PDB file of C-alpha atoms in Angstrom:
ATOM      1  CA  UNK Q   1      10.896  18.878   6.012  1.00 86.00           C
ATOM      2  CA  UNK Q   2       9.409  21.786   4.237  1.00 91.00           C
ATOM      3  CA  UNK Q   3      12.574  22.683   2.339  1.00 89.00           C
ATOM      4  CA  UNK Q   4      13.224  18.911   1.668  1.00 88.00           C
ATOM      5  CA  UNK Q   5      10.320  18.993  -0.202  1.00 90.00           C
ATOM      6  CA  UNK Q   6      10.538  22.042  -2.115  1.00 92.00           C
ATOM      7  CA  UNK Q   7      14.155  20.936  -2.996  1.00 91.00           C
ATOM      8  CA  UNK Q   8      12.634  17.701  -4.834  1.00 90.00           C
ATOM      9  CA  UNK Q   9      14.854  15.773  -2.136  1.00 88.00           C
ATOM     10  CA  UNK Q  10      12.120  13.046  -2.552  1.00 87.00           C
ATOM     11  CA  UNK Q  11      10.933  11.293  -4.947  1.00 87.00           C
ATOM     12  CA  UNK Q  12       7.777  11.812  -6.680  1.00 86.00           C
ATOM     13  CA  UNK Q  13       4.491  10.590  -4.866  1.00 89.00           C
ATOM     14  CA  UNK Q  14       6.568   9.997  -1.629  1.00 89.00           C
ATOM     15  CA  UNK Q  15       3.762  11.071   0.691  1.00 89.00           C
ATOM     16  CA  UNK Q  16       1.883   7.678  -0.219  1.00 89.00           C
ATOM     17  CA  UNK Q  17       4.803   5.393   0.288  1.00 87.00           C
ATOM     18  CA  UNK Q  18       5.250   3.317   3.039  1.00 86.00           C
ATOM     19  CA  UNK Q  19       8.713   1.188   4.467  1.00 86.00           C
ATOM     20  CA  UNK Q  20       8.272  -1.349   1.334  1.00 90.00           C
ATOM     21  CA  UNK Q  21       7.732   0.651  -1.716  1.00 90.00           C
ATOM     22  CA  UNK Q  22      10.641   3.019  -0.029  1.00 90.00           C
ATOM     23  CA  UNK Q  23      13.019   0.268   0.947  1.00 93.00           C
ATOM     24  CA  UNK Q  24      12.535  -1.038  -2.796  1.00 93.00           C
ATOM     25  CA  UNK Q  25      13.792   2.232  -3.939  1.00 92.00           C
ATOM     26  CA  UNK Q  26      16.814   1.846  -2.376  1.00 93.00           C
ATOM     27  CA  UNK Q  27      17.469  -1.215  -2.970  1.00 95.00           C
ATOM     28  CA  UNK Q  28      17.246  -0.561  -6.523  1.00 95.00           C
ATOM     29  CA  UNK Q  29      19.513   2.330  -6.200  1.00 93.00           C
ATOM     30  CA  UNK Q  30      16.862   4.640  -7.125  1.00 91.00           C
ATOM     31  CA  UNK Q  31      16.998   6.577  -3.821  1.00 90.00           C
ATOM     32  CA  UNK Q  32      20.560   7.981  -2.205  1.00 89.00           C
ATOM     33  CA  UNK Q  33      19.906   7.471   1.267  1.00 88.00           C
ATOM     34  CA  UNK Q  34      17.055   5.620   3.269  1.00 89.00           C
ATOM     35  CA  UNK Q  35      15.783   7.018   6.918  1.00 85.00           C
ATOM     36  CA  UNK Q  36      14.820   4.009   8.464  1.00 84.00           C
ATOM     37  CA  UNK Q  37      15.415   2.373  11.819  1.00 82.00           C
ATOM     38  CA  UNK Q  38      17.196  -0.808  12.882  1.00 83.00           C
ATOM     39  CA  UNK Q  39      14.689  -2.796  11.726  1.00 83.00           C
ATOM     40  CA  UNK Q  40      15.596  -2.408   8.429  1.00 88.00           C
ATOM     41  CA  UNK Q  41      18.850  -3.802   9.198  1.00 88.00           C
ATOM     42  CA  UNK Q  42      18.015  -7.125   8.288  1.00 87.00           C
ATOM     43  CA  UNK Q  43      15.449  -6.497   5.380  1.00 90.00           C
ATOM     44  CA  UNK Q  44      18.673  -4.654   3.666  1.00 92.00           C
ATOM     45  CA  UNK Q  45      21.588  -6.887   4.437  1.00 90.00           C
ATOM     46  CA  UNK Q  46      20.221 -10.251   4.216  1.00 88.00           C
ATOM     47  CA  UNK Q  47      21.495 -12.626   1.396  1.00 90.00           C
ATOM     48  CA  UNK Q  48      18.814 -11.587  -1.102  1.00 93.00           C
ATOM     49  CA  UNK Q  49      19.089  -8.009  -0.725  1.00 94.00           C
ATOM     50  CA  UNK Q  50      20.539  -6.488  -3.516  1.00 96.00           C
ATOM     51  CA  UNK Q  51      22.181  -4.076  -1.670  1.00 95.00           C
ATOM     52  CA  UNK Q  52      23.913  -6.356   1.102  1.00 92.00           C
ATOM     53  CA  UNK Q  53      27.474  -5.112   0.749  1.00 91.00           C
ATOM     54  CA  UNK Q  54      26.624  -1.610  -0.235  1.00 94.00           C
ATOM     55  CA  UNK Q  55      24.535  -0.362   2.730  1.00 93.00           C
ATOM     56  CA  UNK Q  56      26.370   1.573   5.463  1.00 93.00           C
ATOM     57  CA  UNK Q  57      24.702   3.685   8.374  1.00 92.00           C
ATOM     58  CA  UNK Q  58      25.193   7.259   9.487  1.00 90.00           C
ATOM     59  CA  UNK Q  59      23.825   9.951  12.335  1.00 88.00           C
ATOM     60  CA  UNK Q  60      20.731  12.077  10.611  1.00 83.00           C
ATOM     61  CA  UNK Q  61      22.951  15.580   9.941  1.00 83.00           C
ATOM     62  CA  UNK Q  62      22.519  18.250  11.840  1.00 84.00           C
ATOM     63  CA  UNK Q  63      21.094  21.495  10.578  1.00 81.00           C
ATOM     64  CA  UNK Q  64      23.762  24.475  10.391  1.00 85.00           C
ATOM     65  CA  UNK Q  65      22.488  26.553  13.215  1.00 89.00           C
ATOM     66  CA  UNK Q  66      19.840  24.070  14.430  1.00 85.00           C
ATOM     67  CA  UNK Q  67      19.261  23.139  18.352  1.00 86.00           C
ATOM     68  CA  UNK Q  68      19.829  19.902  19.688  1.00 85.00           C
ATOM     69  CA  UNK Q  69      22.554  17.396  19.246  1.00 90.00           C
ATOM     70  CA  UNK Q  70      23.870  15.258  16.294  1.00 92.00           C
ATOM     71  CA  UNK Q  71      23.896  12.392  19.839  1.00 93.00           C
ATOM     72  CA  UNK Q  72      20.181  13.097  20.642  1.00 91.00           C
ATOM     73  CA  UNK Q  73      18.056  10.012  18.767  1.00 89.00           C
ATOM     74  CA  UNK Q  74      14.807   9.854  18.060  1.00 87.00           C
ATOM     75  CA  UNK Q  75      13.205   6.463  17.468  1.00 84.00           C
ATOM     76  CA  UNK Q  76      11.868   4.171  19.586  1.00 78.00           C
ATOM     77  CA  UNK Q  77      13.108   0.334  21.421  1.00 70.00           C
ATOM     78  CA  UNK Q  78      12.620  -2.206  18.769  1.00 67.00           C
ATOM     79  CA  UNK Q  79      12.058  -5.069  20.782  1.00 71.00           C
ATOM     80  CA  UNK Q  80      10.354  -4.561  24.389  1.00 76.00           C
ATOM     81  CA  UNK Q  81       9.281  -7.029  26.136  1.00 81.00           C
ATOM     82  CA  UNK Q  82       6.927  -7.096  29.663  1.00 83.00           C
ATOM     83  CA  UNK Q  83       5.124  -8.818  32.139  1.00 88.00           C
ATOM     84  CA  UNK Q  84       1.466  -7.950  32.778  1.00 91.00           C
ATOM     85  CA  UNK Q  85       0.676  -7.468  36.553  1.00 90.00           C
ATOM     86  CA  UNK Q  86      -2.238 -10.063  35.927  1.00 94.00           C
ATOM     87  CA  UNK Q  87      -0.109 -12.447  33.786  1.00 92.00           C
ATOM     88  CA  UNK Q  88      -1.708 -16.006  34.853  1.00 94.00           C
ATOM     89  CA  UNK Q  89       1.728 -18.007  34.822  1.00 95.00           C
ATOM     90  CA  UNK Q  90       4.518 -15.170  36.097  1.00 93.00           C
ATOM     91  CA  UNK Q  91       7.170 -17.792  36.169  1.00 94.00           C
ATOM     92  CA  UNK Q  92       6.719 -19.102  32.610  1.00 95.00           C
ATOM     93  CA  UNK Q  93       7.012 -15.279  31.504  1.00 94.00           C
ATOM     94  CA  UNK Q  94      10.250 -14.626  33.658  1.00 93.00           C
ATOM     95  CA  UNK Q  95      11.451 -17.933  32.313  1.00 95.00           C
ATOM     96  CA  UNK Q  96      10.810 -16.859  28.534  1.00 94.00           C
ATOM     97  CA  UNK Q  97      12.295 -13.296  29.449  1.00 91.00           C
ATOM     98  CA  UNK Q  98      15.405 -14.914  30.836  1.00 92.00           C
ATOM     99  CA  UNK Q  99      15.743 -17.164  27.700  1.00 93.00           C
ATOM    100  CA  UNK Q 100      15.602 -14.319  25.487  1.00 90.00           C
ATOM    101  CA  UNK Q 101      18.076 -12.653  27.500  1.00 88.00           C
ATOM    102  CA  UNK Q 102      20.608 -15.622  27.333  1.00 90.00           C
ATOM    103  CA  UNK Q 103      23.507 -15.053  25.570  1.00 87.00           C
ATOM    104  CA  UNK Q 104      22.585 -18.097  22.853  1.00 89.00           C
ATOM    105  CA  UNK Q 105      19.079 -15.685  21.918  1.00 89.00           C
ATOM    106  CA  UNK Q 106      21.021 -12.695  21.857  1.00 86.00           C
ATOM    107  CA  UNK Q 107      23.782 -14.105  19.808  1.00 85.00           C
ATOM    108  CA  UNK Q 108      21.522 -15.505  17.163  1.00 85.00           C
ATOM    109  CA  UNK Q 109      19.775 -11.558  17.110  1.00 82.00           C
ATOM    110  CA  UNK Q 110      22.774 -10.169  16.521  1.00 80.00           C
ATOM    111  CA  UNK Q 111      23.827 -12.901  13.758  1.00 80.00           C
ATOM    112  CA  UNK Q 112      20.543 -11.766  11.833  1.00 78.00           C
ATOM    113  CA  UNK Q 113      21.323  -8.132  12.335  1.00 75.00           C
ATOM    114  CA  UNK Q 114      19.055  -7.257  15.072  1.00 78.00           C
ATOM    115  CA  UNK Q 115      20.356  -4.639  18.281  1.00 77.00           C
ATOM    116  CA  UNK Q 116      20.980  -6.674  21.428  1.00 77.00           C
ATOM    117  CA  UNK Q 117      20.109  -5.949  24.777  1.00 73.00           C
ATOM    118  CA  UNK Q 118      22.823  -7.908  26.254  1.00 75.00           C
ATOM    119  CA  UNK Q 119      26.668  -7.309  26.305  1.00 77.00           C
ATOM    120  CA  UNK Q 120      27.828  -9.890  23.808  1.00 76.00           C
ATOM    121  CA  UNK Q 121      30.789 -10.792  21.524  1.00 77.00           C
ATOM    122  CA  UNK Q 122      30.491 -12.628  18.121  1.00 75.00           C
ATOM    123  CA  UNK Q 123      33.323 -13.372  15.852  1.00 76.00           C
ATOM    124  CA  UNK Q 124      33.761 -10.583  13.121  1.00 74.00           C
ATOM    125  CA  UNK Q 125      32.397 -13.579  10.473  1.00 79.00           C
ATOM    126  CA  UNK Q 126      29.387 -13.697  12.462  1.00 80.00           C
ATOM    127  CA  UNK Q 127      28.185 -10.425  13.209  1.00 80.00           C
ATOM    128  CA  UNK Q 128      26.703  -8.371  11.167  1.00 84.00           C
ATOM    129  CA  UNK Q 129      28.612  -5.069  10.606  1.00 86.00           C
ATOM    130  CA  UNK Q 130      25.855  -2.768  10.475  1.00 88.00           C
ATOM    131  CA  UNK Q 131      24.052  -3.580  13.478  1.00 84.00           C
ATOM    132  CA  UNK Q 132      27.815  -3.568  15.027  1.00 82.00           C
ATOM    133  CA  UNK Q 133      28.008   0.092  13.601  1.00 87.00           C
ATOM    134  CA  UNK Q 134      24.792   1.485  14.860  1.00 86.00           C
ATOM    135  CA  UNK Q 135      25.757  -0.105  18.519  1.00 82.00           C
ATOM    136  CA  UNK Q 136      28.984   1.515  18.215  1.00 84.00           C
ATOM    137  CA  UNK Q 137      27.304   4.648  17.118  1.00 88.00           C
ATOM    138  CA  UNK Q 138      24.828   4.497  20.151  1.00 85.00           C
ATOM    139  CA  UNK Q 139      27.878   4.635  22.298  1.00 86.00           C
ATOM    140  CA  UNK Q 140      27.637   8.270  21.875  1.00 91.00           C
ATOM    141  CA  UNK Q 141      24.107   8.654  22.289  1.00 90.00           C
ATOM    142  CA  UNK Q 142      23.148  11.944  24.841  1.00 92.00           C
ATOM    143  CA  UNK Q 143      19.352  11.269  24.745  1.00 91.00           C
ATOM    144  CA  UNK Q 144      16.751   9.184  23.122  1.00 88.00           C
ATOM    145  CA  UNK Q 145      13.097  10.648  22.450  1.00 87.00           C
ATOM    146  CA  UNK Q 146      10.546   8.566  21.184  1.00 89.00           C
ATOM    147  CA  UNK Q 147       8.964   9.214  17.941  1.00 89.00           C
ATOM    148  CA  UNK Q 148       6.352  12.530  18.528  1.00 91.00           C
ATOM    149  CA  UNK Q 149       3.544  10.603  16.756  1.00 92.00           C
ATOM    150  CA  UNK Q 150       4.282   7.488  19.642  1.00 90.00           C
ATOM    151  CA  UNK Q 151       5.023   9.798  22.508  1.00 91.00           C
ATOM    152  CA  UNK Q 152       1.654  12.010  21.603  1.00 94.00           C
ATOM    153  CA  UNK Q 153      -0.869   9.186  21.723  1.00 93.00           C
ATOM    154  CA  UNK Q 154      -2.771   8.094  19.114  1.00 94.00           C
ATOM    155  CA  UNK Q 155      -4.973  11.210  18.435  1.00 96.00           C
ATOM    156  CA  UNK Q 156      -2.926  13.859  18.454  1.00 97.00           C
ATOM    157  CA  UNK Q 157      -0.174  11.804  17.228  1.00 96.00           C
ATOM    158  CA  UNK Q 158      -2.144  11.268  14.199  1.00 97.00           C
ATOM    159  CA  UNK Q 159      -2.586  14.854  13.668  1.00 97.00           C
ATOM    160  CA  UNK Q 160       1.162  15.631  14.211  1.00 97.00           C
ATOM    161  CA  UNK Q 161       1.657  13.022  11.337  1.00 95.00           C
ATOM    162  CA  UNK Q 162      -0.919  14.796   9.205  1.00 96.00           C
ATOM    163  CA  UNK Q 163       0.702  17.858   9.630  1.00 97.00           C
ATOM    164  CA  UNK Q 164       3.960  16.482   8.904  1.00 95.00           C
ATOM    165  CA  UNK Q 165       2.687  15.322   5.266  1.00 95.00           C
ATOM    166  CA  UNK Q 166       0.876  18.490   4.856  1.00 96.00           C
ATOM    167  CA  UNK Q 167       4.000  20.459   5.185  1.00 96.00           C
ATOM    168  CA  UNK Q 168       5.952  18.167   2.746  1.00 94.00           C
ATOM    169  CA  UNK Q 169       2.877  18.338   1.010  1.00 94.00           C
ATOM    170  CA  UNK Q 170       3.568  22.227   0.772  1.00 93.00           C
ATOM    171  CA  UNK Q 171       1.482  23.801   3.239  1.00 96.00           C
ATOM    172  CA  UNK Q 172       3.196  26.774   5.148  1.00 96.00           C
ATOM    173  CA  UNK Q 173       4.897  25.024   7.945  1.00 96.00           C
ATOM    174  CA  UNK Q 174       3.770  28.021  10.533  1.00 97.00           C
ATOM    175  CA  UNK Q 175       0.060  27.634   9.495  1.00 97.00           C
ATOM    176  CA  UNK Q 176       0.630  23.825   9.893  1.00 97.00           C
ATOM    177  CA  UNK Q 177       1.634  24.152  13.094  1.00 97.00           C
ATOM    178  CA  UNK Q 178      -0.443  26.571  14.349  1.00 98.00           C
ATOM    179  CA  UNK Q 179      -3.228  24.225  13.329  1.00 97.00           C
ATOM    180  CA  UNK Q 180      -1.593  21.446  15.086  1.00 97.00           C
ATOM    181  CA  UNK Q 181      -1.083  23.656  18.099  1.00 97.00           C
ATOM    182  CA  UNK Q 182      -4.985  24.319  17.972  1.00 97.00           C
ATOM    183  CA  UNK Q 183      -5.668  20.454  17.541  1.00 97.00           C
ATOM    184  CA  UNK Q 184      -3.430  19.290  20.654  1.00 97.00           C
ATOM    185  CA  UNK Q 185      -5.387  22.166  22.776  1.00 96.00           C
ATOM    186  CA  UNK Q 186      -9.043  20.868  22.039  1.00 96.00           C
ATOM    187  CA  UNK Q 187      -7.967  17.192  22.195  1.00 95.00           C
ATOM    188  CA  UNK Q 188      -5.728  16.910  25.215  1.00 87.00           C
ATOM    189  CA  UNK Q 189      -6.842  14.331  27.452  1.00 72.00           C
TER     190      UNK Q 189
END
């Protein structure tokens, strides 16, 4: 990240960009790529999107001599449902889960560009080609781990995000991660 920032690979003021302005730069074709999750498929491929037929997906490139595998994915499920042990109407909650996992609803999710949780097959004209490609790329996935800030919890996760932002703003990475390690040791639950 430090090297990319030093190369000016990011737009001016990128540390202040959230999802919407970052997507707008991409939609306006002022950004060559957008590192984003599957939730962006619908936003980038809907009928109103100016880049609807220009979008493709790819695995994040590996770093030469780096550790890990191109088939190790960072992220989190974009749709999760659970039933609380204290649920007042578990039968209704289970019926909801069955309904949302039904062929009909999963087909509607897929048509909209969402990734689905069941095996379905849609006619090509109804399927979102980008969602299909993401699903195909996932078949090679060797491991999946949560976004670091999520996995680390609120306190340490927030400090992790602050650390990455400091690095991309020019702070020495070794110093930044040393400070994060100290913070983590002091705030570990």
